[in-house]
Every structure is written in structure tokens, then in C-alpha cells.
PDB file of C-alpha atoms in Angstrom:
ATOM      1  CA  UNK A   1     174.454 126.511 185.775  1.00  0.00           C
ATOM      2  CA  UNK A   2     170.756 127.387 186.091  1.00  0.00           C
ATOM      3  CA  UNK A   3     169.850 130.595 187.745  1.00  0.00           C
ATOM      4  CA  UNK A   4     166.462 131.734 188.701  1.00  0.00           C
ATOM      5  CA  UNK A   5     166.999 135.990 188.623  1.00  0.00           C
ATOM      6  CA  UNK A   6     170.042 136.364 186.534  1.00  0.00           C
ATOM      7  CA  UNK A   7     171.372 135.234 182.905  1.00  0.00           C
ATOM      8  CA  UNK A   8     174.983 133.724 182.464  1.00  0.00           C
ATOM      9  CA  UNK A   9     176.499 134.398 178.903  1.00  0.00           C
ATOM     10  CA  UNK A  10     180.001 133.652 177.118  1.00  0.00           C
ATOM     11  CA  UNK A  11     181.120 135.178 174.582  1.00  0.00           C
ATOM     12  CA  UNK A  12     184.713 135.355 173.290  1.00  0.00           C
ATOM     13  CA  UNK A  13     186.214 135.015 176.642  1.00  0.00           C
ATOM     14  CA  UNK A  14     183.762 138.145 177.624  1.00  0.00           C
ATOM     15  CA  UNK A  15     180.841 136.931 180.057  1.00  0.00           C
ATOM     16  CA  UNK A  16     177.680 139.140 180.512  1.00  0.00           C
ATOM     17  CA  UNK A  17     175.832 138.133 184.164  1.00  0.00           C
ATOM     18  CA  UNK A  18     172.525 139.553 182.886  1.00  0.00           C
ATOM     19  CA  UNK A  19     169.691 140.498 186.024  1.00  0.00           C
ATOM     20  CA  UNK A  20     166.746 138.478 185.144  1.00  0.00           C
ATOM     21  CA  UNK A  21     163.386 140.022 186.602  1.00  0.00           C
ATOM     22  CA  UNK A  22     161.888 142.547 184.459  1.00  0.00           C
ATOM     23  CA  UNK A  23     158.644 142.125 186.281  1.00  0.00           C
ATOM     24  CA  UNK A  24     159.878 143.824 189.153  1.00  0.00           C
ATOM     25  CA  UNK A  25     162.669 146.111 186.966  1.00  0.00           C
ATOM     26  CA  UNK A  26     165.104 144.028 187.987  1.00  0.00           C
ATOM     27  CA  UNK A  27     164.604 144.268 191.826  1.00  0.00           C
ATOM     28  CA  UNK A  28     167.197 142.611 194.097  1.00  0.00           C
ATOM     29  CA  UNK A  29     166.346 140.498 196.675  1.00  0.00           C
ATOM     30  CA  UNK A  30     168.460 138.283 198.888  1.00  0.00           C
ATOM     31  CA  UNK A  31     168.060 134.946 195.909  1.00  0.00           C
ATOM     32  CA  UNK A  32     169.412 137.238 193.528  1.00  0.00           C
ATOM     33  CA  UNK A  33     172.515 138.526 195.628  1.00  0.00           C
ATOM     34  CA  UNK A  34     173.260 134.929 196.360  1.00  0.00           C
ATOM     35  CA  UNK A  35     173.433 134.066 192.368  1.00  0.00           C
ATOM     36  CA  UNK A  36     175.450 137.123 191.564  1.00  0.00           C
ATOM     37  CA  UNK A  37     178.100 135.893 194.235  1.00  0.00           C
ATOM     38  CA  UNK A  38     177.966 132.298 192.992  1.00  0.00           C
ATOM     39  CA  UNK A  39     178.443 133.853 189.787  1.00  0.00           C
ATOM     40  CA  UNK A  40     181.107 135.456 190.457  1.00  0.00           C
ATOM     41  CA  UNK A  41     183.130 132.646 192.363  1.00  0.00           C
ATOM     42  CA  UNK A  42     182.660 130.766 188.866  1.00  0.00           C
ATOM     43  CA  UNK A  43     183.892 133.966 186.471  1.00  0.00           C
ATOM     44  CA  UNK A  44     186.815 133.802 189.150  1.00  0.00           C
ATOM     45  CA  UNK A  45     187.741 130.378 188.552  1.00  0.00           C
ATOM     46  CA  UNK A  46     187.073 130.372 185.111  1.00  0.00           C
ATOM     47  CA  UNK A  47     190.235 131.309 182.622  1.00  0.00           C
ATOM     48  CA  UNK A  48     188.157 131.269 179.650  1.00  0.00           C
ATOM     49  CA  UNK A  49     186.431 134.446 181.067  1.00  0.00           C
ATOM     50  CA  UNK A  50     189.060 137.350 181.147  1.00  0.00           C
ATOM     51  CA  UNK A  51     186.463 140.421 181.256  1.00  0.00           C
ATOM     52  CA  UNK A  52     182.547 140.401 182.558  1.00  0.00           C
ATOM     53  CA  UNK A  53     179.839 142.676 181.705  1.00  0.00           C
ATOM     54  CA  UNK A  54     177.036 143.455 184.271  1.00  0.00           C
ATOM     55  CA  UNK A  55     173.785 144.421 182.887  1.00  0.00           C
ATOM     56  CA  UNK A  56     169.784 143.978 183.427  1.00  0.00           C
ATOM     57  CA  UNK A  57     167.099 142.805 181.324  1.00  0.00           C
ATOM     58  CA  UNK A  58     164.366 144.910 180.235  1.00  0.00           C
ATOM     59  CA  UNK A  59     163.828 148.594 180.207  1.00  0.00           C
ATOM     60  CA  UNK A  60     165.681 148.947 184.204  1.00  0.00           C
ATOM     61  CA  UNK A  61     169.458 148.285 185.130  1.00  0.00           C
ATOM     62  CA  UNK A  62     167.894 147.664 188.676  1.00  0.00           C
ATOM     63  CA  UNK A  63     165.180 149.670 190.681  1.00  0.00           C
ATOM     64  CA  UNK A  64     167.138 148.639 193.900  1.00  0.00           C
ATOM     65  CA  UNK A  65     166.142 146.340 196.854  1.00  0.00           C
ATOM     66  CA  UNK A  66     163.059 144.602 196.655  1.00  0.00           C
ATOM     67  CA  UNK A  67     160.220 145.672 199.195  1.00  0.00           C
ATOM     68  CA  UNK A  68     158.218 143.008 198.386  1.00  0.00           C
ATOM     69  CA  UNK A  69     159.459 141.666 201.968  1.00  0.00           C
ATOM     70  CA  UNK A  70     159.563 142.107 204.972  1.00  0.00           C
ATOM     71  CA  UNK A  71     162.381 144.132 205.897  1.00  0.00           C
ATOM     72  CA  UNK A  72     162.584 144.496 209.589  1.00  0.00           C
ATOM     73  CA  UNK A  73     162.632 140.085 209.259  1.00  0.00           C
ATOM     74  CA  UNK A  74     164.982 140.175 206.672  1.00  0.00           C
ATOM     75  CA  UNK A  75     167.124 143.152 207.194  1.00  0.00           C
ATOM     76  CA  UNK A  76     170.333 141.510 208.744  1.00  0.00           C
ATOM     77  CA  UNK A  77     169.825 138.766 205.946  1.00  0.00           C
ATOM     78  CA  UNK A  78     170.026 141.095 203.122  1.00  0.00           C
ATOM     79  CA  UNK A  79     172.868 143.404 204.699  1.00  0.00           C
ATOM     80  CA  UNK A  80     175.171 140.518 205.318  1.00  0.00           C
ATOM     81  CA  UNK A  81     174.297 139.295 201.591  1.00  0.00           C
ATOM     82  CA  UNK A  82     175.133 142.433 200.152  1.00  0.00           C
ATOM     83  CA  UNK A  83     178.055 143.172 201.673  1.00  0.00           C
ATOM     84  CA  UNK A  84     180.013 140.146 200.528  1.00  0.00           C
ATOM     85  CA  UNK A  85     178.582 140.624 197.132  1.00  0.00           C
ATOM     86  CA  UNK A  86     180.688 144.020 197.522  1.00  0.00           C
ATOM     87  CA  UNK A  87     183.450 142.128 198.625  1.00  0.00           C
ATOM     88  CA  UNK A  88     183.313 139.283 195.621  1.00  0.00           C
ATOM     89  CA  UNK A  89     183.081 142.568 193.316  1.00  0.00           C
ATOM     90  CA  UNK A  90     186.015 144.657 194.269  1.00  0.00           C
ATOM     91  CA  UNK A  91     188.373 141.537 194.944  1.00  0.00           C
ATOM     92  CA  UNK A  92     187.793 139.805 191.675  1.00  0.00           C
ATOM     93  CA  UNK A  93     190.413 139.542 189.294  1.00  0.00           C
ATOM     94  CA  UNK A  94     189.215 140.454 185.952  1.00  0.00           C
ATOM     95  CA  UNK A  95     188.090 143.730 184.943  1.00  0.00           C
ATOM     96  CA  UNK A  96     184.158 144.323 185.284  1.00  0.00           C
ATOM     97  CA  UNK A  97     181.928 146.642 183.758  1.00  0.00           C
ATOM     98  CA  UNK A  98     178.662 147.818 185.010  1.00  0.00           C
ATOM     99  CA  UNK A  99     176.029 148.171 181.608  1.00  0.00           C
ATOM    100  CA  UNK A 100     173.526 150.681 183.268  1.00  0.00           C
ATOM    101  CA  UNK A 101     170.558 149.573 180.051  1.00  0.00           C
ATOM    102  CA  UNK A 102     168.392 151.730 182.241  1.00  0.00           C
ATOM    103  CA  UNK A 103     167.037 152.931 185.869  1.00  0.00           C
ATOM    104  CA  UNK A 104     169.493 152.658 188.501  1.00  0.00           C
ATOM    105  CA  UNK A 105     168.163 153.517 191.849  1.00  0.00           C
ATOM    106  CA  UNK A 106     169.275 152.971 195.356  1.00  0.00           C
ATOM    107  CA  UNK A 107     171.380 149.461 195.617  1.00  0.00           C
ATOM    108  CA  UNK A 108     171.048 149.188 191.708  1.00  0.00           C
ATOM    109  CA  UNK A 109     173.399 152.166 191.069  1.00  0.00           C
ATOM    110  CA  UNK A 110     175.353 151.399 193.959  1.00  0.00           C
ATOM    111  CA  UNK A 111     176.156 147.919 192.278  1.00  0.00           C
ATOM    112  CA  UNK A 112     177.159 149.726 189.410  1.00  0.00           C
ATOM    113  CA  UNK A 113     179.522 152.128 191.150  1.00  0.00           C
ATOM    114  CA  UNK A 114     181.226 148.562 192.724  1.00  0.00           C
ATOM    115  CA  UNK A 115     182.187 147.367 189.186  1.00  0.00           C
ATOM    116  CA  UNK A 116     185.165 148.529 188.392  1.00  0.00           C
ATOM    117  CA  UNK A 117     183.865 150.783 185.064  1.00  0.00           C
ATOM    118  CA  UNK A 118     180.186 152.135 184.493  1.00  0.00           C
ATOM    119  CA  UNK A 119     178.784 152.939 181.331  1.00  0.00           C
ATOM    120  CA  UNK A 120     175.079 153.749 180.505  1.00  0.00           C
ATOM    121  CA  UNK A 121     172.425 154.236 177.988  1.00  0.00           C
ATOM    122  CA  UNK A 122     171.301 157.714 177.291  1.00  0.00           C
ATOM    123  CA  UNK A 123     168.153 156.206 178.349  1.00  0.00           C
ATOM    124  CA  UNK A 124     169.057 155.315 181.755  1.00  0.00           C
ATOM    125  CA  UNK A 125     169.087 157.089 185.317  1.00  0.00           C
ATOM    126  CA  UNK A 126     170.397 156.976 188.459  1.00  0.00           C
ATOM    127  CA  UNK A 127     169.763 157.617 192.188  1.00  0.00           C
ATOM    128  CA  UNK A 128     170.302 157.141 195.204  1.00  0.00           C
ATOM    129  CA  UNK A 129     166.569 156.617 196.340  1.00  0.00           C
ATOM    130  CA  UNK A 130     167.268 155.595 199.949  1.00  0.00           C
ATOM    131  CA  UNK A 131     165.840 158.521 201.492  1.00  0.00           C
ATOM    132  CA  UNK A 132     162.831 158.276 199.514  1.00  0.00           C
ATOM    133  CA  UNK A 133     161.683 155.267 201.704  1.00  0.00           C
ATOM    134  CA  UNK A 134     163.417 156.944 205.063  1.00  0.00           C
ATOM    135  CA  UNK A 135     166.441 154.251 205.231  1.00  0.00           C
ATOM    136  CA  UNK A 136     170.589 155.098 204.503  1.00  0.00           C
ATOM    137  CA  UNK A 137     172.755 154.331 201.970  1.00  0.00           C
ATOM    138  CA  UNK A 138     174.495 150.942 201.676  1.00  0.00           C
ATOM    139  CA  UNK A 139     176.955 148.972 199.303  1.00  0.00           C
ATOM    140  CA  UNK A 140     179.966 151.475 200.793  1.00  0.00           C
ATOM    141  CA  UNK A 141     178.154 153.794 198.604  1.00  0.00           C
ATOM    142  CA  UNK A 142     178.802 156.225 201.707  1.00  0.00           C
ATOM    143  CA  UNK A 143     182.154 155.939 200.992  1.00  0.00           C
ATOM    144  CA  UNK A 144     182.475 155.846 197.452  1.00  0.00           C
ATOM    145  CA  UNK A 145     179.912 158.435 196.577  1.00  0.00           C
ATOM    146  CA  UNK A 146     182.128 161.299 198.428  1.00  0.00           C
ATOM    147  CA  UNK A 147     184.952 159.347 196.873  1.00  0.00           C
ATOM    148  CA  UNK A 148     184.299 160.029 193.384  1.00  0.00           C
ATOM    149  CA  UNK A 149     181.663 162.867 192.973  1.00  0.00           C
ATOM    150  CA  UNK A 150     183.146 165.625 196.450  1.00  0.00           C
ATOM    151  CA  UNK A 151     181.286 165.226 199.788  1.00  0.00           C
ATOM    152  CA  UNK A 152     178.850 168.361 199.459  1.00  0.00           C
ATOM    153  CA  UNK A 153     177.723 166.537 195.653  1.00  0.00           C
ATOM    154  CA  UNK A 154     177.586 163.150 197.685  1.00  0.00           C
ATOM    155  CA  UNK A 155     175.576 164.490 200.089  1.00  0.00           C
ATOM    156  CA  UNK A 156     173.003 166.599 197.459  1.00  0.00           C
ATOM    157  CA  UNK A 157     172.120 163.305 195.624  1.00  0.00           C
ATOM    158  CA  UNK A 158     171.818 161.231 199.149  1.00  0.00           C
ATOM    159  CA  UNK A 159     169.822 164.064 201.151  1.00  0.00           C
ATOM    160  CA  UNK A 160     166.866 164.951 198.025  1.00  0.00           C
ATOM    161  CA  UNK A 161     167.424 160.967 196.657  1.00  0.00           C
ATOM    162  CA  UNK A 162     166.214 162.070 193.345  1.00  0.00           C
ATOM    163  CA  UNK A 163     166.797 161.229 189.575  1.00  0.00           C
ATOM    164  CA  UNK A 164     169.111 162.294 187.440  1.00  0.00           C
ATOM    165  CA  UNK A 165     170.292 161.182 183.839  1.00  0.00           C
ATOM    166  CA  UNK A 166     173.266 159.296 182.449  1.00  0.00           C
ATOM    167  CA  UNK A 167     174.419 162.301 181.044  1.00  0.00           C
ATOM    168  CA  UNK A 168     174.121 164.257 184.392  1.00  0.00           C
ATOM    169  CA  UNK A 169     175.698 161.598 185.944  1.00  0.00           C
ATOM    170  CA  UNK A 170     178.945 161.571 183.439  1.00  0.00           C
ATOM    171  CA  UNK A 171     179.272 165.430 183.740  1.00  0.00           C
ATOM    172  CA  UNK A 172     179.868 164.872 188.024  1.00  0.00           C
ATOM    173  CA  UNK A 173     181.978 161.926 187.147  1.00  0.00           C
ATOM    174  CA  UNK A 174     180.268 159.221 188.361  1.00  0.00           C
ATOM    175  CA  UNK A 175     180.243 156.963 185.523  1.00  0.00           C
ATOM    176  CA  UNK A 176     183.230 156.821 182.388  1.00  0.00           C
ATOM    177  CA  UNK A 177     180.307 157.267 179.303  1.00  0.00           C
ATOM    178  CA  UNK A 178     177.143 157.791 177.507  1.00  0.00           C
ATOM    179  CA  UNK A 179     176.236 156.229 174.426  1.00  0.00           C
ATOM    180  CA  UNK A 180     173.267 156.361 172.585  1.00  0.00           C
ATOM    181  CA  UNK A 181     170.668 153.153 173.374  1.00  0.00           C
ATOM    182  CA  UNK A 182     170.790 151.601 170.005  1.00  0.00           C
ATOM    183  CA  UNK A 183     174.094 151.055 169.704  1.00  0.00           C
ATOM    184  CA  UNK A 184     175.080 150.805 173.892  1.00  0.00           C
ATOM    185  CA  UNK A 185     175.502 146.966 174.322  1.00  0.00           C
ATOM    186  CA  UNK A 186     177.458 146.955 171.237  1.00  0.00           C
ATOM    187  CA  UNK A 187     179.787 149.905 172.659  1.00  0.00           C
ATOM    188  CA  UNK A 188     180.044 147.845 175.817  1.00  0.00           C
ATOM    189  CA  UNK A 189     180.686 144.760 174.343  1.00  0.00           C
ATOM    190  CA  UNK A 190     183.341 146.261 172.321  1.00  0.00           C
ATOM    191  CA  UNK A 191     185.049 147.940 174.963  1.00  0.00           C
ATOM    192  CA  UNK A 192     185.045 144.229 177.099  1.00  0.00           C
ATOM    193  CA  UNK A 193     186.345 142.394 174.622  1.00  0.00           C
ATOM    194  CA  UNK A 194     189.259 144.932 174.450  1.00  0.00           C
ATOM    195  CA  UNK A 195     190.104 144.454 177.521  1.00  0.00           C
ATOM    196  CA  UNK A 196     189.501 140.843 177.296  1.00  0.00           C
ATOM    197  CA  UNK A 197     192.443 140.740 174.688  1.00  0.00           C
ATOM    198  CA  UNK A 198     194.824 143.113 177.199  1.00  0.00           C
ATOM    199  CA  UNK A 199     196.839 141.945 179.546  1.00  0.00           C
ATOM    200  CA  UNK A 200     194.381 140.863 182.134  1.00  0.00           C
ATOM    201  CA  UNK A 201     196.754 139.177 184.767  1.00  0.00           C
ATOM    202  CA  UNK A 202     198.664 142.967 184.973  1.00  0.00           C
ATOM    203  CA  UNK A 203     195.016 144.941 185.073  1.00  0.00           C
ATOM    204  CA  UNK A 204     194.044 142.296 187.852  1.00  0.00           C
ATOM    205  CA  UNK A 205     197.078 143.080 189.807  1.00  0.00           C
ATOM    206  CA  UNK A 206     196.293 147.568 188.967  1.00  0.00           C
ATOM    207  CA  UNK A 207     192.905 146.437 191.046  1.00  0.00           C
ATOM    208  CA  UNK A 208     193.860 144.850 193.731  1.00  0.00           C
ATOM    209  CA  UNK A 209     196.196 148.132 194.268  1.00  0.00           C
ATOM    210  CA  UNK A 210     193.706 150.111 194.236  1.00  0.00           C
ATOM    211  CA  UNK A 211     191.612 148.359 196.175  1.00  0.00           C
ATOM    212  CA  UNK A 212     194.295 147.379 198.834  1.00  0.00           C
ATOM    213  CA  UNK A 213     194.463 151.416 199.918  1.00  0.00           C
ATOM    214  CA  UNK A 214     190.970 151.561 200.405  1.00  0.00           C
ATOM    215  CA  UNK A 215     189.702 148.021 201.528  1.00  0.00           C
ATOM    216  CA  UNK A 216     189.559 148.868 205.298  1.00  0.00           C
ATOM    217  CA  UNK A 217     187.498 152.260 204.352  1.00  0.00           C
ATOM    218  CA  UNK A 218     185.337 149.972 202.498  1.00  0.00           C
ATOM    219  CA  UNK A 219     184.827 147.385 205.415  1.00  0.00           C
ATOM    220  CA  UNK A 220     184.036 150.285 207.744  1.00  0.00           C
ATOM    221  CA  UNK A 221     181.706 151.482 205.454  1.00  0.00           C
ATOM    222  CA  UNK A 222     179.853 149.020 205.555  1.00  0.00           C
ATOM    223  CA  UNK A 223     179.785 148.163 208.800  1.00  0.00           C
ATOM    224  CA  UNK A 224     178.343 151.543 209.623  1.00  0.00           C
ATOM    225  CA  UNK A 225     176.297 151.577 206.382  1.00  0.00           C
ATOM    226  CA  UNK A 226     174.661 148.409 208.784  1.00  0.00           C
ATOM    227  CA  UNK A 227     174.062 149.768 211.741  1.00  0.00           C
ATOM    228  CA  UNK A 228     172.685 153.002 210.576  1.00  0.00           C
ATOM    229  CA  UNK A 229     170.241 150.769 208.337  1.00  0.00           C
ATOM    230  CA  UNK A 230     169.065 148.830 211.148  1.00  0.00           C
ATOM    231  CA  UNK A 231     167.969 151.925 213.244  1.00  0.00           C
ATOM    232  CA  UNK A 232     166.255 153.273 210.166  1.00  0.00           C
ATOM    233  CA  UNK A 233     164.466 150.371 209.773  1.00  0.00           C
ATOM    234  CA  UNK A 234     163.325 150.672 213.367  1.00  0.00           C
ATOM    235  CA  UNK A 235     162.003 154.221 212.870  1.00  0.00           C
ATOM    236  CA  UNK A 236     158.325 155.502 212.361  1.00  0.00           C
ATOM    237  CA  UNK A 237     159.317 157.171 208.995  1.00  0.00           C
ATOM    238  CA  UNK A 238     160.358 153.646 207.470  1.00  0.00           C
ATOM    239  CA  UNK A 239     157.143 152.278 208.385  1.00  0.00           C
ATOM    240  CA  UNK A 240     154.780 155.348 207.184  1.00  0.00           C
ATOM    241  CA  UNK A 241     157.424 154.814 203.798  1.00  0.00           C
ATOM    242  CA  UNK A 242     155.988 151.598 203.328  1.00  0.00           C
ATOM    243  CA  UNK A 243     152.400 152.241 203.994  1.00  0.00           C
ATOM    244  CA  UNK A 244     152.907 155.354 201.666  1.00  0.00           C
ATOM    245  CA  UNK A 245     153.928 152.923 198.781  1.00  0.00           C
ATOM    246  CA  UNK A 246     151.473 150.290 199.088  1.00  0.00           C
ATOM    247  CA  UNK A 247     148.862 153.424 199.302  1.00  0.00           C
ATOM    248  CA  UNK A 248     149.815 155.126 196.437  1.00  0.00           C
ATOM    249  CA  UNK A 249     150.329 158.782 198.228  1.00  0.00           C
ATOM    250  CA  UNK A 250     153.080 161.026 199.085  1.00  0.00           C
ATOM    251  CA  UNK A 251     154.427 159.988 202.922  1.00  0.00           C
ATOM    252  CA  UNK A 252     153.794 162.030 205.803  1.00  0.00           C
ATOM    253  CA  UNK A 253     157.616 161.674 207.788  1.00  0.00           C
ATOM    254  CA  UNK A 254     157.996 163.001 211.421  1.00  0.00           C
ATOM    255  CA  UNK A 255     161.418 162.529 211.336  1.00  0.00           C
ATOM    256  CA  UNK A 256     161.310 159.821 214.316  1.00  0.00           C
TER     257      UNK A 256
END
């Protein structure tokens, strides 16, 4: 199937869903949500595939959400898009592996931290970002990031929003690796088709386990992830974010 933002590979029953807009570091907007999900309906159905490999073209994993829109139009859209792309990811049955190539800010690393193992380049980063533009967390990263990393840690990287490397991110836990960016996709690759050759139908079954004790976190999550992203988007500080950007200057927030 033809996709306009993302890249659909098989390769000895390992599939790599590639995000396909370098121009814009591999921004996600609400076409390229859609795609990933129909994607992933098709890996589900699909029992040639029995491991997938998410990764981004270019020098960027994904920047995050593309502000190229506008938000308060779109913002409902996008939320509802994104959260059953969280859904497809933590109730699919194959094992799925996030290839973080490069940045991953704001709902780029929280897509990674969805997939069920995350592995980077020691070229890549990660952050959460949001509060850089004066808007909350989403993706039930607010639930995931205290999850894995301790609530005060969760809280440091959501509060400041800034940078921090693959390495950084390994020593706190949040992802499983780091390997050096020659050789990375070839690490990955080799790690997915060893699982590909396991017994996928029992490592299926370990996820949905998992996922069964936290599922109704995760749909609360969300939900409040949604409505604490609509009144950011209503605030002055979102707006003087986005004329900050387009500027090209530091923002000026009020805190209103």
C-alpha cells in the first residue's frame, strides 16, 4: 500500500514502518498518525510479519507534533488520532521496537516509549519538549514516564523539557540500549529478527499481560492528558509560544 509520510518494508518476516518526512524531521501530523494506525491494522493481520521495527528517515526519529497547523482547529482532531494510535501500539500482537536514528522530542519520544522496546543511536536525543511551547504531555507519557524513570525524574525532564542523550537516557532507564550509529540499524535489525524466529504467539500473550494491569491507567491517562491539553491550548502562553517560534526569539510566558 502507498503511503504519503511513512515507508512500509519486509524483510524476513521483520517489517520496518519507516517515518517519511525529513523535511520537517519527521514531524507528525494527523495524515501521518492515520498511516501508522492503518499500518498497524495490516502488520496485525499479516502472519508473514512476526516482529516490526519503528524508525524515521533522515537525521530525526521525530521532532514531535507538527505546528505547521493550526492547533486550537485541530486540537481535538489530533488528540483523538493519537490516542488510538496508542491503543493500536500497546494491543498489537507482535513484539515492536522503537529505532530512535535520531531526535526524539515531545510526541516523537513518547511514540517510542509506546513500542514495546527502545533502542537508539548514540547520535540521537530525547525530550519531552512540551513545555517548551507551554502545552502538557500526551501519548500516556504522564503515566509511563513516572512509570519507568520515578515521579521526581518524570517530573525533572517534563518541568525544564530539555535534551538529553541516548546515553543519558539508558543510564535513567528509559530506553534498553545504545549502539554506535554505524552499525545501529544493523543491531536493531538483528535483535528483530531474533525475536521474529522466537516464539511470537507466547511473547504476544507476555504483552497483553502486561498491558491488561495497566490498560485502564493508560485510558485515564489519556483522557486527562486531553483535557489538560485543551486548556493549554486555550492559554496566553501557548499563543506567545507560537508567535515566539515563527519570530525566532526566546518567549515571554505570564503563566496565564
Amino acid at each position: 500500500m502507498f503511503y504519503e509520510t511513512i515507508t512500509f518494508e519486509k524483510e524476513d518476516n521483520v517489517c520496518t514502518l519507516t517515518l517519511n518526512r525529513p523535511e520537517r524531521l519527521n514531524a507528525m501530523n494527523n495524515k501521518m498518525f492515520e498511516e501508522i494506525k492503518d499500518a498497524l491494522d495490516g502488520i496485525k493481520d499479516d502472519a508473514e510479519i512476526r516482529a516490526v521495527i519503528i524508525t524515521g528517515a533522515g537525521r530525526a526519529f521525530s521532532s514531535g507534533g507538527d505546528f505547521s497547523f493550526d492547533q486550537s482547529q485541530a486540537g481535538k482532531e489530533i488528540d483523538l488520532s493519537q490516542k488510538k494510535l496508542v491503543l493500536k501500539l500497546i494491543n498489537l500482537n507482535k513484539p515492536l521496537i522503537a529505532a530512535v536514528n535520531g531526535l526524539a522530542l515531545g510526541a516523537g519520544m513518547n511514540l517510542a516509549l509506546n513500542c514495546d522496546l527502545v533502542y537508539a543511536s548514540d547520535k540521537a536525543e530525547f525530550g519531552t519538549f512540551f513545555i517548551k511551547r507551554a502545552i502538557t504531555p500526551e501519548m500516556s507519557s504522564t503515566l509511563l514516564l513516572p512509570y519507568i524513570v520515578g515521579i521526581h525524574k518524570a517530573k525533572e525532564l517534563i518541568f525544564f523539557g530539555d535534551r538529553f542523550s541516548a546515553h543519558e537516557a539508558k543510564n535513567i532507564g528509559l530506553i534498553n540500549d545504545v549502539f554506535p550509529d554505524d552499525i545501529f540499524m544493523s543491531k536493531v535489525k538483528e535483535l528483530a529478527k531474533r525475536l521474529a524466529k522466537g516464539p511470537t504467539l507466547a511473547i504476544g500473550l507476555a504483552k497483553e499481560a502486561i498491558h491488561s494491569l495497566l490498560m485502564d491507567q493508560i485510558v485515564k491517562a489519556l483522557d486527562n492528558e486531553a483535557e489538560c491539553l485543551f486548556k493549554a491550548f486555550k492559554s496566553e502562553d501557548f499563543t506567545e509560544s507560537l508567535l515566539s517560534f515563527m519570530e525566532k526569539r526566546e518567549p515571554k510566558f505570564k503563566g496565564i
